[in-house]
PDB file of C-alpha atoms and ligand atoms in Angstrom:
ATOM      1  CA  MET G   1      69.704  80.025  61.181  1.00  0.00           C
ATOM      2  CA  HIS G   2      71.725  82.301  63.411  1.00  0.00           C
ATOM      3  CA  ALA G   3      75.477  82.331  63.285  1.00  0.00           C
ATOM      4  CA  VAL G   4      77.013  82.117  66.725  1.00  0.00           C
ATOM      5  CA  SER G   5      79.491  84.919  67.156  1.00  0.00           C
ATOM      6  CA  GLU G   6      82.768  84.196  68.902  1.00  0.00           C
ATOM      7  CA  THR G   7      83.052  87.753  70.141  1.00  0.00           C
ATOM      8  CA  VAL G   8      80.448  88.882  72.631  1.00  0.00           C
ATOM      9  CA  GLU G   9      80.010  92.589  73.205  1.00  0.00           C
ATOM     10  CA  ARG G  10      80.378  93.611  76.825  1.00  0.00           C
ATOM     11  CA  SER G  11      78.522  96.631  78.125  1.00  0.00           C
ATOM     12  CA  ALA G  12      80.988  98.896  79.904  1.00  0.00           C
ATOM     13  CA  MET G  13      78.211 100.810  81.670  1.00  0.00           C
ATOM     14  CA  LEU G  14      76.573  97.634  82.985  1.00  0.00           C
ATOM     15  CA  ALA G  15      79.909  96.123  84.034  1.00  0.00           C
ATOM     16  CA  MET G  16      80.932  99.337  85.816  1.00  0.00           C
ATOM     17  CA  TRP G  17      77.562  99.558  87.560  1.00  0.00           C
ATOM     18  CA  ARG G  18      77.833  95.940  88.713  1.00  0.00           C
ATOM     19  CA  GLY G  19      81.363  96.614  89.950  1.00  0.00           C
ATOM     20  CA  THR G  20      80.150  99.669  91.827  1.00  0.00           C
ATOM     21  CA  LEU G  21      77.674  97.400  93.604  1.00  0.00           C
ATOM     22  CA  HIS G  22      80.550  94.988  94.498  1.00  0.00           C
ATOM     23  CA  ARG G  23      79.172  92.438  92.046  1.00  0.00           C
ATOM     24  CA  CYS G  24      80.774  90.344  89.346  1.00  0.00           C
ATOM     25  CA  PRO G  25      80.889  92.358  86.092  1.00  0.00           C
ATOM     26  CA  ASN G  26      79.922  89.277  84.089  1.00  0.00           C
ATOM     27  CA  CYS G  27      76.815  87.981  85.870  1.00  0.00           C
ATOM     28  CA  GLY G  28      76.017  90.719  88.389  1.00  0.00           C
ATOM     29  CA  ARG G  29      75.274  88.178  91.124  1.00  0.00           C
ATOM     30  CA  GLY G  30      78.564  86.917  92.537  1.00  0.00           C
ATOM     31  CA  GLU G  31      80.495  88.972  95.083  1.00  0.00           C
ATOM     32  CA  MET G  32      83.501  90.821  93.667  1.00  0.00           C
ATOM     33  CA  TYR G  33      85.366  91.017  96.972  1.00  0.00           C
ATOM     34  CA  THR G  34      86.469  88.487  99.535  1.00  0.00           C
ATOM     35  CA  SER G  35      87.262  91.313 101.954  1.00  0.00           C
ATOM     36  CA  TYR G  36      87.239  95.126 101.947  1.00  0.00           C
ATOM     37  CA  LEU G  37      89.436  95.573  98.850  1.00  0.00           C
ATOM     38  CA  LYS G  38      90.542  92.014  98.041  1.00  0.00           C
ATOM     39  CA  VAL G  39      89.059  91.010  94.685  1.00  0.00           C
ATOM     40  CA  ALA G  40      87.977  87.361  94.512  1.00  0.00           C
ATOM     41  CA  ASP G  41      90.011  85.132  92.204  1.00  0.00           C
ATOM     42  CA  SER G  42      86.824  84.131  90.415  1.00  0.00           C
ATOM     43  CA  CYS G  43      83.096  84.707  90.650  1.00  0.00           C
ATOM     44  CA  SER G  44      81.282  82.282  92.947  1.00  0.00           C
ATOM     45  CA  GLU G  45      78.183  82.365  90.724  1.00  0.00           C
ATOM     46  CA  CYS G  46      79.415  82.211  87.118  1.00  0.00           C
ATOM     47  CA  GLY G  47      83.089  81.284  87.482  1.00  0.00           C
ATOM     48  CA  GLN G  48      84.360  84.404  85.706  1.00  0.00           C
ATOM     49  CA  GLU G  49      88.027  84.842  86.569  1.00  0.00           C
ATOM     50  CA  LEU G  50      88.510  88.191  88.270  1.00  0.00           C
ATOM     51  CA  HIS G  51      92.168  87.922  89.259  1.00  0.00           C
ATOM     52  CA  HIS G  52      93.178  89.489  85.931  1.00  0.00           C
ATOM     53  CA  HIS G  53      92.331  92.978  87.109  1.00  0.00           C
ATOM     54  CA  ARG G  54      95.104  95.563  87.375  1.00  0.00           C
ATOM     55  CA  ALA G  55      93.366  98.350  89.241  1.00  0.00           C
ATOM     56  CA  ASP G  56      96.682  99.307  90.890  1.00  0.00           C
ATOM     57  CA  ASP G  57      96.616 102.895  92.174  1.00  0.00           C
ATOM     58  CA  ALA G  58      93.759 104.106  89.982  1.00  0.00           C
ATOM     59  CA  PRO G  59      91.037 103.579  92.657  1.00  0.00           C
ATOM     60  CA  PRO G  60      92.751 105.774  95.292  1.00  0.00           C
ATOM     61  CA  TYR G  61      93.599 108.327  92.616  1.00  0.00           C
ATOM     62  CA  PHE G  62      89.973 108.734  91.520  1.00  0.00           C
ATOM     63  CA  THR G  63      88.731 108.531  95.107  1.00  0.00           C
ATOM     64  CA  ILE G  64      91.066 111.329  96.207  1.00  0.00           C
ATOM     65  CA  PHE G  65      90.106 113.350  93.124  1.00  0.00           C
ATOM     66  CA  VAL G  66      86.360 113.150  93.825  1.00  0.00           C
ATOM     67  CA  VAL G  67      86.460 113.353  97.617  1.00  0.00           C
ATOM     68  CA  GLY G  68      88.951 116.231  97.484  1.00  0.00           C
ATOM     69  CA  HIS G  69      86.707 118.294  95.241  1.00  0.00           C
ATOM     70  CA  ILE G  70      83.625 117.656  97.382  1.00  0.00           C
ATOM     71  CA  ILE G  71      85.388 118.359 100.679  1.00  0.00           C
ATOM     72  CA  LEU G  72      87.154 121.450  99.365  1.00  0.00           C
ATOM     73  CA  ALA G  73      83.857 122.861  98.077  1.00  0.00           C
ATOM     74  CA  GLY G  74      82.312 122.203 101.479  1.00  0.00           C
ATOM     75  CA  VAL G  75      85.181 123.830 103.351  1.00  0.00           C
ATOM     76  CA  LEU G  76      85.045 126.942 101.160  1.00  0.00           C
ATOM     77  CA  ALA G  77      81.246 127.203 101.349  1.00  0.00           C
ATOM     78  CA  LEU G  78      81.221 126.832 105.131  1.00  0.00           C
ATOM     79  CA  GLU G  79      84.031 129.339 105.500  1.00  0.00           C
ATOM     80  CA  GLN G  80      82.269 131.848 103.252  1.00  0.00           C
ATOM     81  CA  ALA G  81      78.921 131.438 105.004  1.00  0.00           C
ATOM     82  CA  TYR G  82      79.880 131.234 108.702  1.00  0.00           C
ATOM     83  CA  ALA G  83      83.663 131.561 109.043  1.00  0.00           C
ATOM     84  CA  PRO G  84      83.704 129.091 111.947  1.00  0.00           C
ATOM     85  CA  ALA G  85      86.732 128.356 114.139  1.00  0.00           C
ATOM     86  CA  ALA G  86      89.383 126.008 112.793  1.00  0.00           C
ATOM     87  CA  TRP G  87      88.367 123.244 115.225  1.00  0.00           C
ATOM     88  CA  VAL G  88      84.843 123.288 113.746  1.00  0.00           C
ATOM     89  CA  HIS G  89      86.269 122.739 110.287  1.00  0.00           C
ATOM     90  CA  ALA G  90      88.465 119.936 111.605  1.00  0.00           C
ATOM     91  CA  ALA G  91      85.576 118.322 113.484  1.00  0.00           C
ATOM     92  CA  ILE G  92      83.449 118.268 110.342  1.00  0.00           C
ATOM     93  CA  TRP G  93      85.828 117.674 107.462  1.00  0.00           C
ATOM     94  CA  VAL G  94      88.304 115.173 108.876  1.00  0.00           C
ATOM     95  CA  PRO G  95      85.624 112.562 109.674  1.00  0.00           C
ATOM     96  CA  ALA G  96      83.746 113.416 106.463  1.00  0.00           C
ATOM     97  CA  THR G  97      86.907 112.844 104.429  1.00  0.00           C
ATOM     98  CA  LEU G  98      87.598 109.504 106.132  1.00  0.00           C
ATOM     99  CA  VAL G  99      84.049 108.216 105.782  1.00  0.00           C
ATOM    100  CA  MET G 100      83.674 109.316 102.163  1.00  0.00           C
ATOM    101  CA  SER G 101      87.063 107.898 101.158  1.00  0.00           C
ATOM    102  CA  LEU G 102      86.505 104.532 102.825  1.00  0.00           C
ATOM    103  CA  ALA G 103      83.007 104.296 101.371  1.00  0.00           C
ATOM    104  CA  MET G 104      84.052 105.231  97.847  1.00  0.00           C
ATOM    105  CA  LEU G 105      87.284 103.253  97.511  1.00  0.00           C
ATOM    106  CA  PRO G 106      85.819  99.736  97.020  1.00  0.00           C
ATOM    107  CA  ARG G 107      83.083 101.124  94.764  1.00  0.00           C
ATOM    108  CA  VAL G 108      85.553 102.954  92.560  1.00  0.00           C
ATOM    109  CA  LYS G 109      87.787  99.878  92.455  1.00  0.00           C
ATOM    110  CA  GLY G 110      84.822  97.680  91.528  1.00  0.00           C
ATOM    111  CA  MET G 111      83.873 100.144  88.801  1.00  0.00           C
ATOM    112  CA  LEU G 112      87.401 100.056  87.375  1.00  0.00           C
ATOM    113  CA  VAL G 113      87.581  96.253  87.505  1.00  0.00           C
ATOM    114  CA  GLY G 114      84.255  96.204  85.674  1.00  0.00           C
ATOM    115  CA  LEU G 115      85.622  98.590  83.065  1.00  0.00           C
ATOM    116  CA  GLN G 116      88.752  96.468  82.602  1.00  0.00           C
ATOM    117  CA  TRP G 117      86.575  93.386  82.186  1.00  0.00           C
ATOM    118  CA  ALA G 118      84.314  95.120  79.639  1.00  0.00           C
ATOM    119  CA  MET G 119      87.332  96.397  77.675  1.00  0.00           C
ATOM    120  CA  LYS G 120      88.881  92.894  77.803  1.00  0.00           C
ATOM    121  CA  MET G 121      92.040  94.272  79.359  1.00  0.00           C
ATOM    122  CA  HIS G 122      94.774  92.397  81.241  1.00  0.00           C
ATOM    123  CA  GLY G 123      93.676  88.856  80.448  1.00  0.00           C
ATOM    124  CA  PHE G 124      89.904  89.425  80.580  1.00  0.00           C
ATOM    125  CA  GLU G 125      89.737  87.969  77.091  1.00  0.00           C
ATOM    126  CA  GLU G 126      86.905  86.129  75.469  1.00  0.00           C
ATOM    127  CA  ALA G 127      88.499  82.696  75.916  1.00  0.00           C
ATOM    128  CA  ASP G 128      88.317  82.888  79.693  1.00  0.00           C
ATOM    129  CA  THR G 129      84.748  84.101  79.720  1.00  0.00           C
ATOM    130  CA  PRO G 130      81.822  81.822  80.382  1.00  0.00           C
ATOM    131  CA  PRO G 131      78.464  82.912  78.892  1.00  0.00           C
ATOM    132  CA  SER G 132      77.368  86.259  80.303  1.00  0.00           C
ATOM    133  CA  GLN G 133      73.879  85.018  81.131  1.00  0.00           C
ATOM    134  CA  PRO G 134      73.444  83.848  84.707  1.00  0.00           C
ATOM    135  CA  ARG G 135      73.029  80.148  85.203  1.00  0.00           C
ATOM    136  CA  GLN G 136      69.538  78.766  84.983  1.00  0.00           C
ATOM    137  CA  THR G 137      68.187  77.870  88.377  1.00  0.00           C
ATOM    138  CA  SER G 138      65.320  75.422  88.379  1.00  0.00           C
TER     139      SER G 138
HETATM  140 ZN1  LIG C   1      79.822  86.192  87.968  1.00  0.00          ZN
END
């Protein structure tokens, strides 16, 4: 006979991956967002409450950190290789920065919400959590 454990381990890697894909960290099927960066109050598939997250300014911080390093490396490499005019740099790197930032921001936020869920931070405790298996569909 198996003892049913009250505490269920949550995989941080899986939860962060699901968040990166804009999915619920608990079931991986429900949408995390109701709009571009607005996290749903709860998962439409499994009912997991998602409003507990406190991503705050961490997503833009990490997005700026990553995008800045990539763009700066590109600027320096292009300058070293071809030394193009300033307008060429501007024409390449300004749109690249905007596109990369806007693409990364919801993914980074989803990853951080997933991490907070896996670490049971900010109200993502066991008591609020339905079973992590997706519902049976027959
Ligand atoms: Zn869910």
